mmCIF file of C-alpha atoms and ligand atoms in Angstrom:
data_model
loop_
_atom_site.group_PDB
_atom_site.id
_atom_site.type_symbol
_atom_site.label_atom_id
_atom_site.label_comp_id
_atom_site.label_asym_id
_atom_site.label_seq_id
_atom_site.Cartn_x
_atom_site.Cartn_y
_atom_site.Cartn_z
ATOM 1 C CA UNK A 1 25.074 13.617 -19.869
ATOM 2 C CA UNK A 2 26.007 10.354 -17.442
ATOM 3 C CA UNK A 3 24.510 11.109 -14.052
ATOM 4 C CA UNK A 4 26.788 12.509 -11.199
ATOM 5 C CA UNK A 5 27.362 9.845 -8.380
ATOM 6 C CA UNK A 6 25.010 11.615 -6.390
ATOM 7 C CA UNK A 7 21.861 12.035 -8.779
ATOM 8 C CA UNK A 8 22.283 8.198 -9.481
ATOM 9 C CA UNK A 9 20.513 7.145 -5.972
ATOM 10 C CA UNK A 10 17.597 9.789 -6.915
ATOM 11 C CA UNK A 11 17.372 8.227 -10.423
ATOM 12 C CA UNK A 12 17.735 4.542 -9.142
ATOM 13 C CA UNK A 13 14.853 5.001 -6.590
ATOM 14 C CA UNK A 14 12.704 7.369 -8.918
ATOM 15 C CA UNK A 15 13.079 3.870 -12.278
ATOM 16 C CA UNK A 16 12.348 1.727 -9.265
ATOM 17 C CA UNK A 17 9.065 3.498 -8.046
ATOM 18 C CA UNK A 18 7.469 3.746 -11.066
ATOM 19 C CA UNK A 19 8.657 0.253 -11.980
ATOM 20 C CA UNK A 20 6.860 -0.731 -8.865
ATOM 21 C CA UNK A 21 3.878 1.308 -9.089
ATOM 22 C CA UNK A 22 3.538 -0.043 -12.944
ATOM 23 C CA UNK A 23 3.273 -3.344 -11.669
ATOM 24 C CA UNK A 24 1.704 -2.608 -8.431
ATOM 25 C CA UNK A 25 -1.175 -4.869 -7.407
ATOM 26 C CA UNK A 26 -4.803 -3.810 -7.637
ATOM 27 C CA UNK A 27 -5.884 -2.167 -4.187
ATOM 28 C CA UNK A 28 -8.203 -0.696 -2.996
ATOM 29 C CA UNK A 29 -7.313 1.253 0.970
ATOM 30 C CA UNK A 30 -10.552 2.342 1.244
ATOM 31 C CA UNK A 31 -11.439 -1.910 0.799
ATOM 32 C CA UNK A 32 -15.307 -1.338 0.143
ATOM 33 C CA UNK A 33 -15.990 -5.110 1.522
ATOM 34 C CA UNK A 34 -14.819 -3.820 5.275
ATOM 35 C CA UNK A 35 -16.246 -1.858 7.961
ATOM 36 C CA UNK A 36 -16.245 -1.357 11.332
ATOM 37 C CA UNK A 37 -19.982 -2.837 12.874
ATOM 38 C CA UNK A 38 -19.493 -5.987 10.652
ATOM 39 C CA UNK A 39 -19.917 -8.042 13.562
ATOM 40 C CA UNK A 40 -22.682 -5.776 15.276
ATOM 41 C CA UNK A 41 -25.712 -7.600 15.258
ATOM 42 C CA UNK A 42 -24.275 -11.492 14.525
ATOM 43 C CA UNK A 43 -21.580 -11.633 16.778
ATOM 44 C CA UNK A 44 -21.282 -8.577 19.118
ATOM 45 C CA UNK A 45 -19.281 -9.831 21.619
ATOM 46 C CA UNK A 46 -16.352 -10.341 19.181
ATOM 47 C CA UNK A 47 -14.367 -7.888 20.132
ATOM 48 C CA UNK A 48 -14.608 -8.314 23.899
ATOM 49 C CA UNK A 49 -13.562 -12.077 23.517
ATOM 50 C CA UNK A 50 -10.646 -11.299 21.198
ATOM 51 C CA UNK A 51 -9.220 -8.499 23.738
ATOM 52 C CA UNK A 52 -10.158 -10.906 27.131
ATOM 53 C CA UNK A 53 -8.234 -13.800 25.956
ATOM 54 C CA UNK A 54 -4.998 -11.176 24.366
ATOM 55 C CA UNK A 55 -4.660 -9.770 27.487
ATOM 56 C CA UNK A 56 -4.216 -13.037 29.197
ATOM 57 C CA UNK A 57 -1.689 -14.249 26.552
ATOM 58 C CA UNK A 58 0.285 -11.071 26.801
ATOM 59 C CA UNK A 59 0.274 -11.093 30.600
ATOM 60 C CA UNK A 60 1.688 -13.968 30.662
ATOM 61 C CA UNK A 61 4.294 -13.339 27.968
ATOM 62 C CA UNK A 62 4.439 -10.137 26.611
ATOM 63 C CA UNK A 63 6.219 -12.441 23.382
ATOM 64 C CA UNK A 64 2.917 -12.959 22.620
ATOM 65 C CA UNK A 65 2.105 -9.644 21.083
ATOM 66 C CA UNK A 66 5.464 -9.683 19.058
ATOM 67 C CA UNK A 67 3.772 -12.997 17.758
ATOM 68 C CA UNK A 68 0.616 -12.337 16.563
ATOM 69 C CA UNK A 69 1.667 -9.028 15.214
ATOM 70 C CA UNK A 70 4.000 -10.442 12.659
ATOM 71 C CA UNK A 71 1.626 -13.351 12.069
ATOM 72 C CA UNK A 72 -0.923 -10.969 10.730
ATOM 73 C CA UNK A 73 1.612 -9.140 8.449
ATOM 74 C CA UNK A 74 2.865 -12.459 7.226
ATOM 75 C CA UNK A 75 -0.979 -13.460 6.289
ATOM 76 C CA UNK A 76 -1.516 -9.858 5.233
ATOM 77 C CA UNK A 77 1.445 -9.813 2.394
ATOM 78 C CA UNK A 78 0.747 -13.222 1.043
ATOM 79 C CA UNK A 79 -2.877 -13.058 -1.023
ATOM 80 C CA UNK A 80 -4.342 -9.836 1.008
ATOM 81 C CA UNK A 81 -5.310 -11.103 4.365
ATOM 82 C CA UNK A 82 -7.493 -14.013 4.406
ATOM 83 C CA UNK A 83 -6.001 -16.040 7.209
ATOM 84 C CA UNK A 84 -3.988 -17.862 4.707
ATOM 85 C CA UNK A 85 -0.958 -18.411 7.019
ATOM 86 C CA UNK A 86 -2.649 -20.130 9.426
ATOM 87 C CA UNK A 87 -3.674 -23.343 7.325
ATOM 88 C CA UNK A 88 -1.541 -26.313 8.456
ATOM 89 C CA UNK A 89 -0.210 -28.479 5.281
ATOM 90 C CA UNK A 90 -2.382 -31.400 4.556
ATOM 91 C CA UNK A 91 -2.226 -34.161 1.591
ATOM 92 C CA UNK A 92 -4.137 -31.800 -0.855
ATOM 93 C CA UNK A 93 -3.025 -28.148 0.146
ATOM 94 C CA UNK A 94 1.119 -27.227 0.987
ATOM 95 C CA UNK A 95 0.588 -23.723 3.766
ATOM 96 C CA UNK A 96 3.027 -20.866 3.930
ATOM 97 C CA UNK A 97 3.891 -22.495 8.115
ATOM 98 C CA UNK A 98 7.149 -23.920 6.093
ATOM 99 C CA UNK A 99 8.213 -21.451 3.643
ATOM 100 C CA UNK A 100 12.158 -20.369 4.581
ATOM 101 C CA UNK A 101 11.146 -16.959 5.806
ATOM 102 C CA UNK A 102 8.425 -18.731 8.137
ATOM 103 C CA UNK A 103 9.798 -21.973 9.067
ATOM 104 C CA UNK A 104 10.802 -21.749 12.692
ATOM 105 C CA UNK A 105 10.142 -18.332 13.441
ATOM 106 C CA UNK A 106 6.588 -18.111 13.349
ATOM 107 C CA UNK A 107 4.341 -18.745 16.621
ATOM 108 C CA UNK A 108 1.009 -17.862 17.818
ATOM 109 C CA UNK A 109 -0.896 -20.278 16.120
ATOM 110 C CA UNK A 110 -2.167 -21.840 19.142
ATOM 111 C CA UNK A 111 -3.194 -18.654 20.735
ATOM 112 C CA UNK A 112 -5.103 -18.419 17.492
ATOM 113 C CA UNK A 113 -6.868 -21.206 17.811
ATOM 114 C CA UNK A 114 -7.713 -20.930 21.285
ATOM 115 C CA UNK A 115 -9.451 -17.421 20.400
ATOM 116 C CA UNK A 116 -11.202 -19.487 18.334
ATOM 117 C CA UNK A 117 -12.683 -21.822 19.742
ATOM 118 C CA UNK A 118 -14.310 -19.051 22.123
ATOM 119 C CA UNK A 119 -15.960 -17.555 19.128
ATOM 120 C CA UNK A 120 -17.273 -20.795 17.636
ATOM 121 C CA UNK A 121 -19.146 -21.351 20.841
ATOM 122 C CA UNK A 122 -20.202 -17.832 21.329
ATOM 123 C CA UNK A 123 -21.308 -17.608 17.467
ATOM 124 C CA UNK A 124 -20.656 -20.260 15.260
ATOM 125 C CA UNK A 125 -19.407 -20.135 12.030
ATOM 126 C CA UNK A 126 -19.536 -16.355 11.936
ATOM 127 C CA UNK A 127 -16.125 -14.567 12.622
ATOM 128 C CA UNK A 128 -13.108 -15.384 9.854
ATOM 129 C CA UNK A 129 -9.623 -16.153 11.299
ATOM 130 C CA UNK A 130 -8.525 -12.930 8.917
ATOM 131 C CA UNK A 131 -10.723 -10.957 11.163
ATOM 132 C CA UNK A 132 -9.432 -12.436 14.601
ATOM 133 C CA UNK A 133 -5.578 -12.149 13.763
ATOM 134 C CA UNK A 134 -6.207 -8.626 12.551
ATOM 135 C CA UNK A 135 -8.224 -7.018 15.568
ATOM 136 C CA UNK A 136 -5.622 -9.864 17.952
ATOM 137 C CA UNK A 137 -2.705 -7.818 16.199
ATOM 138 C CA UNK A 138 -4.393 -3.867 17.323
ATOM 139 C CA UNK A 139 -5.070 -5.408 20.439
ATOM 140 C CA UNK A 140 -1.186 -6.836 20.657
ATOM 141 C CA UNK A 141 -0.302 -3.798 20.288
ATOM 142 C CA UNK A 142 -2.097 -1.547 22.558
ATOM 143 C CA UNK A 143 -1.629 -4.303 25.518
ATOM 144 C CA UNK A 144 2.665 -3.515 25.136
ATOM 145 C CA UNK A 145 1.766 0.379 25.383
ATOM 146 C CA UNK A 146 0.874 1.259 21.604
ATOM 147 C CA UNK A 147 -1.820 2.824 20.069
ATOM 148 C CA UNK A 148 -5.265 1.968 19.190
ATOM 149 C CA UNK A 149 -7.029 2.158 16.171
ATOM 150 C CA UNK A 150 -10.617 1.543 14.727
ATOM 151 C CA UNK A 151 -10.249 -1.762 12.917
ATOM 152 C CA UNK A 152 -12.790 -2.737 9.539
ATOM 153 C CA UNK A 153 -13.874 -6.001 9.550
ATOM 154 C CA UNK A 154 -15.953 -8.317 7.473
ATOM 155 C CA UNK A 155 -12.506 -10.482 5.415
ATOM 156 C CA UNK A 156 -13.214 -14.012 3.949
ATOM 157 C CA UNK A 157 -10.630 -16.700 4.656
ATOM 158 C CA UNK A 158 -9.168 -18.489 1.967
ATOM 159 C CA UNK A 159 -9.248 -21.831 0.969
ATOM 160 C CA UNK A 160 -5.774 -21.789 -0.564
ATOM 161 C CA UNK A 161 -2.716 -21.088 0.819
ATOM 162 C CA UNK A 162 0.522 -19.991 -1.536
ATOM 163 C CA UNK A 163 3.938 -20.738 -0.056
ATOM 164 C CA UNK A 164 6.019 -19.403 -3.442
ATOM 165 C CA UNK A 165 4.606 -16.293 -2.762
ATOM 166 C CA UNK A 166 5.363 -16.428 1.155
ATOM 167 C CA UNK A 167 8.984 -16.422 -0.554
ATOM 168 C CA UNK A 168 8.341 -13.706 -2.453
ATOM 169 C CA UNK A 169 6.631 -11.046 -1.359
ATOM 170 C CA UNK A 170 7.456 -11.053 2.037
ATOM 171 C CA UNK A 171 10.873 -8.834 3.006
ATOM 172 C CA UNK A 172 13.971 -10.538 4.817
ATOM 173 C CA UNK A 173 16.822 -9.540 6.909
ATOM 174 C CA UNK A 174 19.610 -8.824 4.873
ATOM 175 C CA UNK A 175 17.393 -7.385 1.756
ATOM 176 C CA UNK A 176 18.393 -4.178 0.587
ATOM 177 C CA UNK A 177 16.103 -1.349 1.168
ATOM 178 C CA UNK A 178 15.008 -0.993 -2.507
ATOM 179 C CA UNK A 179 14.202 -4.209 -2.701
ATOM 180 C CA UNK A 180 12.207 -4.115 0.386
ATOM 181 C CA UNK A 181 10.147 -1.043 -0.670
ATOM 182 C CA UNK A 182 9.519 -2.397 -3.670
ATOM 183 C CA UNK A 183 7.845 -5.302 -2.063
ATOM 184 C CA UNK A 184 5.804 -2.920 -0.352
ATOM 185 C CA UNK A 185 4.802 -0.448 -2.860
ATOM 186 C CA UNK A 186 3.968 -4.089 -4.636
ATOM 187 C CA UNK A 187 1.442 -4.396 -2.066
ATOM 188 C CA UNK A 188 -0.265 -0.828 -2.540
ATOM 189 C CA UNK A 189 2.105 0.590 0.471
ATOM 190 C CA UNK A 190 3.691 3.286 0.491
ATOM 191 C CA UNK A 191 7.749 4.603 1.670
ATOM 192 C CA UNK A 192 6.255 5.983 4.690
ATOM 193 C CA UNK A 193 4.453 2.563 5.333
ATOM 194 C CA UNK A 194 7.745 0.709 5.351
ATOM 195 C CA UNK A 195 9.210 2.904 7.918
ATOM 196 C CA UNK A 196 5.997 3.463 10.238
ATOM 197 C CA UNK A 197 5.297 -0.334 9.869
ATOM 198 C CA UNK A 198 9.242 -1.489 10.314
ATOM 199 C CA UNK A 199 8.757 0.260 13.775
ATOM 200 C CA UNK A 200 6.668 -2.994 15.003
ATOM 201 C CA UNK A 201 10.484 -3.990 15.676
ATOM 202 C CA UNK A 202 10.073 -2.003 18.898
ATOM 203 C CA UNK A 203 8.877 -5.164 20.221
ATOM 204 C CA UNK A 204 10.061 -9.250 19.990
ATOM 205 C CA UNK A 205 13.055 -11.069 19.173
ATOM 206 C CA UNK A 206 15.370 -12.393 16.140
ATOM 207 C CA UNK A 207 17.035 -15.296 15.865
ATOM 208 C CA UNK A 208 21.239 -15.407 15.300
ATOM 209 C CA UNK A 209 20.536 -16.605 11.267
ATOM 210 C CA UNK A 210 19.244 -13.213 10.971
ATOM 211 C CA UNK A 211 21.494 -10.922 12.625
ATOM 212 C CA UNK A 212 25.001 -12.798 11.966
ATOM 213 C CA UNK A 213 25.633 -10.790 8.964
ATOM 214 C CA UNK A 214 24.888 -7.608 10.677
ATOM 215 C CA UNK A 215 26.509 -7.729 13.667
ATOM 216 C CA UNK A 216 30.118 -9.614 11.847
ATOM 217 C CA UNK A 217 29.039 -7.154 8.270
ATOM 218 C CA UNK A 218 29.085 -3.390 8.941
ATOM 219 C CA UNK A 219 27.172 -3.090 12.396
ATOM 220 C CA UNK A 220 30.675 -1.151 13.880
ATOM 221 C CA UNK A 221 30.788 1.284 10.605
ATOM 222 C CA UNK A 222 27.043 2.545 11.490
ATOM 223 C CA UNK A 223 27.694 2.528 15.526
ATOM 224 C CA UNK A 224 30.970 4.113 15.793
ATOM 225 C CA UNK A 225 33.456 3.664 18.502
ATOM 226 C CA UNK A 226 31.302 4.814 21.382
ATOM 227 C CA UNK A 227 31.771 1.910 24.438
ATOM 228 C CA UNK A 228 28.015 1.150 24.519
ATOM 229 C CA UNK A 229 27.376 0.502 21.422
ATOM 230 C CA UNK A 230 30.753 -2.068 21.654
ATOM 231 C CA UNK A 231 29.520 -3.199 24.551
ATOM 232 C CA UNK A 232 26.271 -4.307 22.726
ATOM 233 C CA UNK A 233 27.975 -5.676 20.103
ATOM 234 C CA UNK A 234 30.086 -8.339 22.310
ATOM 235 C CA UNK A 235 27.304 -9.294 23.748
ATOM 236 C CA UNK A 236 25.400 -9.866 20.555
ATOM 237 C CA UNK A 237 28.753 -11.992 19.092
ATOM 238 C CA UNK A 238 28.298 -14.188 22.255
ATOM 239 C CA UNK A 239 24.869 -14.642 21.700
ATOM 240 C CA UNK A 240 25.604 -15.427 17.915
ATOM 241 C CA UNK A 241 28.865 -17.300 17.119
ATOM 242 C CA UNK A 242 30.067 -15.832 13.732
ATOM 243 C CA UNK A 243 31.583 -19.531 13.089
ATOM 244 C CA UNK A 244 27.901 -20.954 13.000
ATOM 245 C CA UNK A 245 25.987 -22.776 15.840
ATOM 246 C CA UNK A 246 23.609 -20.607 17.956
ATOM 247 C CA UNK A 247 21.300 -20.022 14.863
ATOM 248 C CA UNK A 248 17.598 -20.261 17.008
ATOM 249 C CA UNK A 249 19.790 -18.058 19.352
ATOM 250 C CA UNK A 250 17.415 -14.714 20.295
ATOM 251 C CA UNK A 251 18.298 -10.769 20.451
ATOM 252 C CA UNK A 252 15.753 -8.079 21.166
ATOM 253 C CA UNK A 253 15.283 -5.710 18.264
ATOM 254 C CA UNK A 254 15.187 -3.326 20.394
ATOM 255 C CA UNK A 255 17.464 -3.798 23.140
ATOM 256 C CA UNK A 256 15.997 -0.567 25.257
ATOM 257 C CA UNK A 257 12.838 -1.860 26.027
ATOM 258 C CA UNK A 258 11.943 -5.065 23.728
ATOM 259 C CA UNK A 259 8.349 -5.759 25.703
ATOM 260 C CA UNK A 260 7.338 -2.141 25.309
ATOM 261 C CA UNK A 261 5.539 -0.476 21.691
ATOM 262 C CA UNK A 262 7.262 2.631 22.108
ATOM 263 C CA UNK A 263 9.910 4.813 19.490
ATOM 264 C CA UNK A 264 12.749 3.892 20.948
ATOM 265 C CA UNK A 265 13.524 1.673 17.815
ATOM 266 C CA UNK A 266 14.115 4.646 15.865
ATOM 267 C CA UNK A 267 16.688 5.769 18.461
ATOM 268 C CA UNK A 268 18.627 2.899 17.901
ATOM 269 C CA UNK A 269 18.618 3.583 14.420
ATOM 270 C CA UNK A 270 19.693 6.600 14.651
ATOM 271 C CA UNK A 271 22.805 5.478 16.893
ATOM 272 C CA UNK A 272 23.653 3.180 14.081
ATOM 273 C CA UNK A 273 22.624 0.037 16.391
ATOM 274 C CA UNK A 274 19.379 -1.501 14.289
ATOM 275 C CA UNK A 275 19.790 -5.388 14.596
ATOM 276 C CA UNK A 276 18.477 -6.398 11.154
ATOM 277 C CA UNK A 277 20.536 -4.846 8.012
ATOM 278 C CA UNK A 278 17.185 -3.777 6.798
ATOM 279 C CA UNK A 279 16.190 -1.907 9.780
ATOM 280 C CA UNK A 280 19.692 0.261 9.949
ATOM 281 C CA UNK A 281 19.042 0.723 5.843
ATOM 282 C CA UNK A 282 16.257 2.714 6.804
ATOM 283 C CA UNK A 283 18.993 5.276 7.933
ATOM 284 C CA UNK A 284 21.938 4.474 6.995
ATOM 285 C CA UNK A 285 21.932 3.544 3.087
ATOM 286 C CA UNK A 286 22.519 5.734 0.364
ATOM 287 C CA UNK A 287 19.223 5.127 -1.109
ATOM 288 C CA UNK A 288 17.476 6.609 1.734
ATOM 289 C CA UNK A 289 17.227 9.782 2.044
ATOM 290 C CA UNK A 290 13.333 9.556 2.426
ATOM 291 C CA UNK A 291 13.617 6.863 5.024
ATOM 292 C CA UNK A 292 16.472 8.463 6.839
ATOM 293 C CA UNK A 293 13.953 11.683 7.098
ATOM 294 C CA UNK A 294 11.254 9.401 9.043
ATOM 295 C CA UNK A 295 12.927 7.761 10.734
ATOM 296 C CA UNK A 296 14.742 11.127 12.771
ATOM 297 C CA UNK A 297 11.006 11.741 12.469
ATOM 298 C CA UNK A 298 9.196 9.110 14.918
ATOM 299 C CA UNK A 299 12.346 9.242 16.887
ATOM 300 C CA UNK A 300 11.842 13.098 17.456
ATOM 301 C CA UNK A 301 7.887 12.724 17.677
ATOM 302 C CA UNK A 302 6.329 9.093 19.429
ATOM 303 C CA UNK A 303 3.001 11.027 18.314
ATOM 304 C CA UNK A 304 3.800 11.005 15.051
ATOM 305 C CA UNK A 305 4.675 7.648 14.828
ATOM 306 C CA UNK A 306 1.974 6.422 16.818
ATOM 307 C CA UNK A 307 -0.060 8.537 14.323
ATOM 308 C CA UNK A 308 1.720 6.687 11.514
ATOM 309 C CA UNK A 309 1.428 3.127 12.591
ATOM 310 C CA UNK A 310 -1.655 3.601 13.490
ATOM 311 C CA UNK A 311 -2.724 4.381 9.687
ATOM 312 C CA UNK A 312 -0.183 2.426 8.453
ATOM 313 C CA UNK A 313 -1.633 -1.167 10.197
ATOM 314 C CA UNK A 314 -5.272 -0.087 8.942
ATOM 315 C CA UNK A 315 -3.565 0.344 5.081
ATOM 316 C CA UNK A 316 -1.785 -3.365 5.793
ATOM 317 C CA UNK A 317 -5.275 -4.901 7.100
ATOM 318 C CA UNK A 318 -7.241 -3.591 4.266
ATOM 319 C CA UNK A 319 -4.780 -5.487 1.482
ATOM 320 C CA UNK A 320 -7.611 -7.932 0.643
ATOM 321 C CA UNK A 321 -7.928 -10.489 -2.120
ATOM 322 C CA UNK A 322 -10.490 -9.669 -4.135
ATOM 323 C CA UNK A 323 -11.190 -13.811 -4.875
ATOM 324 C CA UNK A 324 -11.311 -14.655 -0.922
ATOM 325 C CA UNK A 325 -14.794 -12.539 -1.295
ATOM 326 C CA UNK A 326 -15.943 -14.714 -3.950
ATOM 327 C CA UNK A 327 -14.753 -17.784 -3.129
ATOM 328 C CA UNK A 328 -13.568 -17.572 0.466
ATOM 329 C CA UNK A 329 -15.819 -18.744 3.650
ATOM 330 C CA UNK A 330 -15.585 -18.884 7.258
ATOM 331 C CA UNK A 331 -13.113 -21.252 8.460
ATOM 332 C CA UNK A 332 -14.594 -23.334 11.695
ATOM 333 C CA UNK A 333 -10.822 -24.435 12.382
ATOM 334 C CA UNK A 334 -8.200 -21.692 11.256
ATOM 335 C CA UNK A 335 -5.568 -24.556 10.597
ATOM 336 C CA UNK A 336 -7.768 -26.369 7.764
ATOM 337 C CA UNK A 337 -10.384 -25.305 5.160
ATOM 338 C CA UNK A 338 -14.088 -26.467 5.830
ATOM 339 C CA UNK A 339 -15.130 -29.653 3.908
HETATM 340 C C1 HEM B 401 10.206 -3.940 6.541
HETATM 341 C C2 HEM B 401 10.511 -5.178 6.299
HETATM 342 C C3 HEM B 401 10.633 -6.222 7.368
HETATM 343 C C4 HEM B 401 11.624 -7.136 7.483
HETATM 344 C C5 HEM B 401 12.813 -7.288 6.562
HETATM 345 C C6 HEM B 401 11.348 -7.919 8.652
HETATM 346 C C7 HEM B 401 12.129 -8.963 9.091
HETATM 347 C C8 HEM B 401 11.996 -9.566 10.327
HETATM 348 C C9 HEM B 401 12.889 -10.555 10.848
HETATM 349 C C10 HEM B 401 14.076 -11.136 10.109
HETATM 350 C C11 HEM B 401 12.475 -10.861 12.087
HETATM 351 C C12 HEM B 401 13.099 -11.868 13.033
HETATM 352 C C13 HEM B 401 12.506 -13.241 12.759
HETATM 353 C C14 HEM B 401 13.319 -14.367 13.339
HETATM 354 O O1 HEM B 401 14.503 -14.190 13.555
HETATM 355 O O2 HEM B 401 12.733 -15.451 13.541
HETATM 356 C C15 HEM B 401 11.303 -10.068 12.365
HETATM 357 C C16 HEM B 401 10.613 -10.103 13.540
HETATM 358 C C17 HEM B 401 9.460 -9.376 13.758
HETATM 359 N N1 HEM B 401 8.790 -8.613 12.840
HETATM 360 FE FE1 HEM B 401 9.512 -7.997 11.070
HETATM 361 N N2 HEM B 401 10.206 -7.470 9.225
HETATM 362 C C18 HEM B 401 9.710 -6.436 8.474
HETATM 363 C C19 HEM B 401 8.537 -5.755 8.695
HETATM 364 C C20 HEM B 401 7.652 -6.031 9.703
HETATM 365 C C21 HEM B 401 6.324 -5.490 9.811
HETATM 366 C C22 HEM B 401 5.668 -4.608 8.757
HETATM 367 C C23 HEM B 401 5.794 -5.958 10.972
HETATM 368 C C24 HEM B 401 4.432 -5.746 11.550
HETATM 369 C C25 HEM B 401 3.658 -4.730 11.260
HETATM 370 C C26 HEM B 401 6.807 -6.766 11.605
HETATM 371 C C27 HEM B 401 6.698 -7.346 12.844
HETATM 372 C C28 HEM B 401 7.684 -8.101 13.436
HETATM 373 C C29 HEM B 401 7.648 -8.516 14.816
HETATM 374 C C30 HEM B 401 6.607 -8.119 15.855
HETATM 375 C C31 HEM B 401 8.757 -9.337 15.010
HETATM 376 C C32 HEM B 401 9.167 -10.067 16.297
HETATM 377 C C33 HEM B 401 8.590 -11.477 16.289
HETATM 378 C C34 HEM B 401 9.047 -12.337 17.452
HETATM 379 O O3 HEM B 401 9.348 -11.829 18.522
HETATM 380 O O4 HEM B 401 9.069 -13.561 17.261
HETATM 381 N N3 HEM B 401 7.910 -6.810 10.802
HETATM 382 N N4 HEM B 401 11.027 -9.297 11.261
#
C-alpha cells in the first residue's frame, strides 16, 4: 500500500536517517585523545589568558562572541577541529577563509591571533589554535550570559586546509531541514544537536544575502497578521531591498536581545519570526515534528537548553580528525602551517 500523505514525512526522515547514519563519519564523542588537564603542567595559565583577553574583546563588542563562536563550528565541521579555518591561502595550500559560505562573513581571526601571541610568549609552541578557538568559543559564550562547560583539550592543528568540503558539509540559510540534519548526523550529531546548537543564533548578525528569501519567501505565512511581527518585517525589507543592493546589510537573529545567550531565539520561532529559513524549519516544516518538539522545549525551559548546548558544544568540539593526531603539530602562527 502507497503511504498516506501524512506517513510520507515519517518515512522520508526515517530512509534519510539511516541513509545518514550508513554513511556517517567515524566518531568517537568520548574522543580518547582529549581531556580536561591537557595543559596542566606545560602551560597552566592557558586558560586564564584565553578568558583575560575574551573578556576584553567582548567588552568592547559583544560581536565578538557571535564571532568566534561560529568560527569554531566552521573549523569544527570541516576535518574535525584542527584549526583548519584559520590558515590564510598561500601559493602551496588554498584555506576554507574564501569558500562561498565563508567569504565575507567570517571574522575573528585577528582576535585569534592576538590570543596567540600571548600564549607563544607565555609557553611556546605548546597550545594548538584548535584548542584556543574551542575554550575562546565556551568562554564567548558565558561572557554574553550562557553557560559554562568543562572543555577537553589536547587537538592537533592541521597542516591542510579543505575548502570543497567547507562547501559541503557546512549548512546554509535557505537549506531545507533534512538536508541540514543530514549534514549533522554526517558529523556524528545528533537531531537534538541541530536544534540545541542552532540556538547559538541567540546571539550575532546576518547579512541581507541570507535573509532576502525569507523575509520576501514565506516569513508572513509563519508570523501571521499580528502588527509586531509586520512591524518587524518592514523594517527587515528596509534593511534588505528585495530588488538587490544592501547584500552586507545586517539583522539580529534574534531581534529581542541579539548581545545576550539566552532562549529567547526559540520564542521567535515559535512566533513564526526566525530570520534564516533554516531556523523557522526547525518549527515550522512538515518534516519536523522532532524539531518542532525542542524547540517549544528550550523555549519553555532556558535550563534545558542551557543543559543542551552545553552538551551539545562539548559533542561539536570533540569531532576530531583522527590524521591531525598523526600528522598534525602545533601551529606557532594560526594563519600558516610551521615550516
Ligand atoms: C543549523 C545550521 C546552521 C545554519 C544553516 C547556519 C547559518 C548561519 C548563517 C547564514 C549565518 C549568518 C552569516 C552571514 O550572514 O554572514 C549564521 C550566523 C551565525 N551562526 Fe549559524 N548556522 C547554523 C548553525 C550554527 C551553529 C551550530 C553555531 C554555533 C554553535 C552557529 C553560530 C552562529 C553565530 C554565532 C552566528 C552569528 C555570527 C555573526 O554575528 O557574525 N550557527 N549562521
Amino acid at each position: 500500500m502507497a503511504p498516506s500523505l501524512h506517513s510520507r514525512p515519517f518515512l522520508l526522515l526515517f530512509v534519510l536517517l539511516s541513509l545518514s547514519i550508513l554513511c556517517m563519519r567515524s566518531l568517537d564523542a568520548s574522543e580518547p585523545y582529549l581531556t580536561l588537564d591537557y595543559y596542566a603542567s606545560s602551560c597552566p595559565s592557558v586558560l586564564e589568558i584565553v578568558r583575560k583577553e575574551m573578556e576584553c574583546a567582548v567588552l568592547s563588542d559583544p560581536r565578538n562572541a557571535a564571532f568566534i563562536l561560529r568560527l569554531h563550528f566552521h573549523d569544527c565541521f570541516v576535518q574535525g577541529c584542527d584549526g583548519s579555518v584559520l590558515l590564510d591561502d598561500t601559493i602551496t595550500l588554498q584555506g576554507e577563509k574564501k569558500a562561498s559560505i565563508n567569504i565575507n562573513s567570517l571574522d575573528g581571526f585577528r582576535l585569534i591571533d592576538r590570543i596567540k601571541n600571548k600564549l607563544e610568549s607565555e609557553c611556546p609552541g605548546i597550545v594548538s589554535c584548535a584548542d584556543i578557538l574551542t575554550v575562546a568559543a565556551r568562554d564567548a559564550v558565558i561572557l554574553v550570559g550562557g553557560p559554562y562547560w568543562d572543555v577537553p583539550l589536547g587537538r592537533k592543528d592541521s597542516t591542510t586546509a579543505n575548502y570543497d568540503l567547507a562547501t559541503a558539509n557546512l549548512p546554509a540559510a535557505n537549506e531545507d531541514l533534512l538536508s541540514i540534519i543530514s549534514k549533522f548526523l554526517y558529523q556524528g550529531l545528533s537531531v537534538t544537536d541541530v536544534v540545541a546548537l542552532s540556538g547559538a543564533h541567540t546571539i550575532g548578525m546576518a547579512r541581507c544575502e541570507n535573509f532576502r528569501a525569507r523575509i520576501y519567501g514565506d516569513f508572513k505565512g509563519t508570523s501571521g497578521n499580528n502588527p509586531v511581527s509586520n512591524t518587524y518585517l518592514s523594517n527587515l525589507k528596509s534593511i534588505c531591498p528585495a530588488t538587490g543592493g544592501g547584500e552586507d546589510n545586517t539583522a539580529g537573529m534574534d531581534y529581542v536581545t541579539p548581545n545576550y545567550f539566552d532562549n529567547s531565539f526559540y520564542h521567535l520561532l515559535l512566533k513564526g519570526e526566525g530570520l534564516l529559513n533554516s531556523d523557522q524549519e526547525l518549527y515550522s516544516s512538515l518534516f519536523g515534528i522532532q524539531t518542532k518538539g525542542l524547540v517549544k522545549k528550550y523555549a519553555e525551559d532556558s535550563l534545558a537548553f542551557f543543559q543542551q548546548f552545553s552538551d551539545s558544544m562539548v559533542k561539536l568540539g570533540n569531532i576530531t580528525n583522527a590524521d591531525s593526531f598523526s600528522t598534525g603539530e602545533v601551529r606557532k602562527n594560526c594563519r600558516f602551517v610551521n615550516t
